[in-house]
């Protein structure tokens, strides 16, 4: 399973867990679906974190992911 597929599944599980996806008409036990989605979302977060790690990417000779650069905020004070 690729990193993109894991991220897509994570989004789907989170949508099920928070109620973005409404229950279909006639579903008998939607509570079980939501509970399972919450459990699977936690596991998928771990898998996404692992597949995004540098250790995993170097092990399988994949290019390292670019990390977003954080710029230092300048204070609004002016020196006299």
Coordinates of N, CA and C in Angstrom, one line a residue:
X1 N 0.9 -1.2 0.0 CA 0.0 0.0 0.0 C 0.9 1.2 0.0
X2 N 0.6 2.1 -0.9 CA 1.5 3.3 -1.0 C 1.1 4.4 0.0
X3 N 1.9 5.4 0.2 CA 1.6 6.5 1.1 C 0.4 7.2 0.7
X4 N 0.2 7.4 -0.6 CA -1.0 8.2 -1.0 C -2.3 7.4 -0.7
X5 N -2.2 6.0 -0.9 CA -3.4 5.2 -0.6 C -3.7 5.2 0.9
X6 N -2.6 5.2 1.8 CA -2.8 5.3 3.2 C -3.5 6.6 3.6
X7 N -3.0 7.7 3.0 CA -3.5 9.0 3.3 C -5.0 9.1 2.9
X8 N -5.3 8.5 1.8 CA -6.7 8.5 1.3 C -7.6 7.7 2.3
X9 N -7.2 6.5 2.7 CA -7.9 5.7 3.6 C -8.1 6.4 5.0
X10 N -7.0 7.1 5.4 CA -7.1 7.8 6.7 C -8.1 8.9 6.6
X11 N -8.2 9.6 5.5 CA -9.2 10.7 5.3 C -10.6 10.0 5.4
X12 N -10.8 8.9 4.7 CA -12.1 8.2 4.7 C -12.5 7.8 6.1
X13 N -11.6 7.2 6.8 CA -11.9 6.7 8.2 C -12.2 7.9 9.1
X14 N -11.5 9.0 8.9 CA -11.8 10.2 9.7 C -13.2 10.8 9.4
X15 N -13.5 10.7 8.1 CA -14.9 11.2 7.7 C -16.0 10.3 8.2
X16 N -15.8 9.0 8.3 CA -16.7 8.1 8.9 C -16.9 8.4 10.4
X17 N -15.7 8.6 11.0 CA -15.7 8.7 12.5 C -16.4 10.0 13.0
X18 N -16.2 11.1 12.2 CA -16.7 12.4 12.7 C -18.1 12.7 12.1
X19 N -18.7 11.8 11.3 CA -20.0 11.9 10.9 C -20.2 12.7 9.6
X20 N -19.1 13.0 8.9 CA -19.2 13.7 7.6 C -19.9 12.8 6.6
X21 N -19.7 11.5 6.6 CA -20.4 10.6 5.8 C -21.6 10.1 6.5
X22 N -22.8 10.4 6.0 CA -24.1 10.1 6.7 C -24.3 8.5 6.6
X23 N -25.1 8.0 7.5 CA -25.4 6.6 7.4 C -26.4 6.3 6.3
X24 N -26.1 5.2 5.5 CA -27.1 4.9 4.4 C -28.4 4.5 5.0
X25 N -29.4 4.7 4.2 CA -30.8 4.3 4.6 C -30.9 2.8 4.8
X26 N -31.4 2.4 5.9 CA -31.6 1.0 6.2 C -30.4 0.3 6.8
X27 N -29.3 1.0 7.1 CA -28.2 0.3 7.7 C -28.5 -0.1 9.2
X28 N -28.3 -1.3 9.5 CA -28.8 -1.8 10.8 C -27.9 -1.4 12.0
X29 N -26.6 -1.3 11.8 CA -25.7 -1.0 13.0 C -24.6 -0.1 12.6
X30 N -25.0 1.2 12.4 CA -24.0 2.2 12.0 C -23.0 2.5 13.1
X31 N -23.4 2.3 14.3 CA -22.5 2.5 15.4 C -21.3 1.7 15.4
X32 N -21.4 0.4 14.9 CA -20.2 -0.4 14.8 C -19.3 0.1 13.7
X33 N -19.9 0.6 12.6 CA -19.1 1.2 11.5 C -18.3 2.3 12.0
X34 N -18.9 3.2 12.8 CA -18.2 4.4 13.3 C -17.1 4.0 14.3
X35 N -17.4 3.0 15.1 CA -16.4 2.5 16.1 C -15.2 1.9 15.4
X36 N -15.4 1.1 14.4 CA -14.4 0.5 13.6 C -13.6 1.5 12.9
X37 N -14.2 2.6 12.4 CA -13.5 3.6 11.6 C -12.6 4.4 12.6
X38 N -13.0 4.6 13.8 CA -12.1 5.3 14.8 C -10.9 4.5 15.1
X39 N -11.0 3.2 15.2 CA -9.9 2.3 15.5 C -9.0 2.3 14.3
X40 N -9.5 2.1 13.1 CA -8.7 2.0 11.9 C -8.0 3.3 11.6
X41 N -8.6 4.5 12.0 CA -8.0 5.8 11.7 C -6.7 5.9 12.6
X42 N -6.8 5.4 13.8 CA -5.6 5.5 14.7 C -4.5 4.6 14.1
X43 N -4.8 3.4 13.7 CA -3.8 2.6 13.1 C -3.2 3.1 11.8
X44 N -4.1 3.7 11.0 CA -3.7 4.3 9.7 C -2.8 5.5 9.9
X45 N -3.0 6.3 11.0 CA -2.2 7.4 11.3 C -0.7 6.9 11.6
X46 N -0.6 5.8 12.3 CA 0.7 5.2 12.6 C 1.4 4.8 11.3
X47 N 0.6 4.2 10.4 CA 1.2 3.7 9.2 C 1.6 4.9 8.3
X48 N 0.8 5.9 8.2 CA 1.2 7.1 7.4 C 2.5 7.7 8.0
X49 N 2.6 7.8 9.3 CA 3.8 8.4 10.0 C 5.0 7.6 9.7
X50 N 4.8 6.2 9.7 CA 6.0 5.4 9.4 C 6.4 5.5 8.0
X51 N 5.4 5.5 7.0 CA 5.8 5.5 5.6 C 6.3 6.9 5.2
X52 N 6.1 7.9 6.0 CA 6.6 9.3 5.8 C 8.0 9.5 6.4
X53 N 8.4 8.5 7.3 CA 9.6 8.7 8.0 C 10.8 8.5 7.0
X54 N 11.9 9.1 7.4 CA 13.2 9.0 6.6 C 13.7 7.6 6.7
X55 N 13.5 6.9 7.8 CA 14.0 5.5 7.9 C 13.4 4.6 6.9
X56 N 12.1 4.7 6.8 CA 11.4 3.9 5.8 C 11.8 4.2 4.4
X57 N 11.9 5.5 4.1 CA 12.2 5.9 2.7 C 13.6 5.6 2.3
X58 N 14.6 5.6 3.2 CA 15.9 5.2 2.9 C 16.1 3.7 2.8
X59 N 15.3 3.0 3.6 CA 15.3 1.5 3.5 C 14.9 1.0 2.1
X60 N 13.9 1.6 1.5 CA 13.4 1.2 0.2 C 13.9 2.1 -0.9
X61 N 14.9 2.8 -0.7 CA 15.5 3.7 -1.7 C 14.5 4.6 -2.4
X62 N 13.7 5.2 -1.6 CA 12.7 6.2 -2.1 C 13.2 7.6 -1.8
X63 N 12.8 8.6 -2.6 CA 13.3 9.9 -2.3 C 12.7 10.4 -1.0
X64 N 13.5 11.2 -0.3 CA 13.0 11.8 1.0 C 12.0 12.8 0.7
X65 N 11.0 12.9 1.6 CA 10.0 13.9 1.5 C 10.5 15.3 1.9
X66 N 10.1 16.3 1.2 CA 10.5 17.7 1.6 C 9.7 18.1 2.8
X67 N 10.4 18.6 3.8 CA 9.7 19.1 5.0 C 9.4 20.6 4.8
X68 N 8.2 21.0 5.2 CA 7.9 22.4 5.0 C 8.9 23.3 5.9
X69 N 9.3 24.4 5.3 CA 10.2 25.3 6.0 C 9.4 26.2 6.8
X70 N 9.9 26.4 8.0 CA 9.2 27.3 9.0 C 10.1 28.5 9.1
X71 N 9.5 29.6 8.7 CA 10.2 30.9 8.8 C 10.0 31.6 10.1
X72 N 11.1 32.2 10.6 CA 11.1 32.8 11.9 C 10.3 34.1 11.7
X73 N 9.4 34.4 12.7 CA 8.6 35.6 12.7 C 9.4 36.7 13.2
X74 N 9.3 37.9 12.5 CA 10.0 39.1 12.9 C 9.1 39.8 13.9
X75 N 9.7 40.4 14.9 CA 8.9 41.1 15.8 C 8.6 42.5 15.2
X76 N 7.5 43.1 15.6 CA 7.1 44.4 15.1 C 7.9 45.6 15.7
X77 N 8.8 45.3 16.7 CA 9.4 46.4 17.4 C 10.6 46.9 16.5
X78 N 10.7 48.3 16.5 CA 11.8 48.9 15.8 C 12.8 49.4 16.8
X79 N 14.1 49.2 16.4 CA 15.1 49.6 17.3 C 15.3 51.2 17.2
X80 N 15.7 51.8 18.3 CA 15.8 53.3 18.3 C 17.2 53.7 17.9

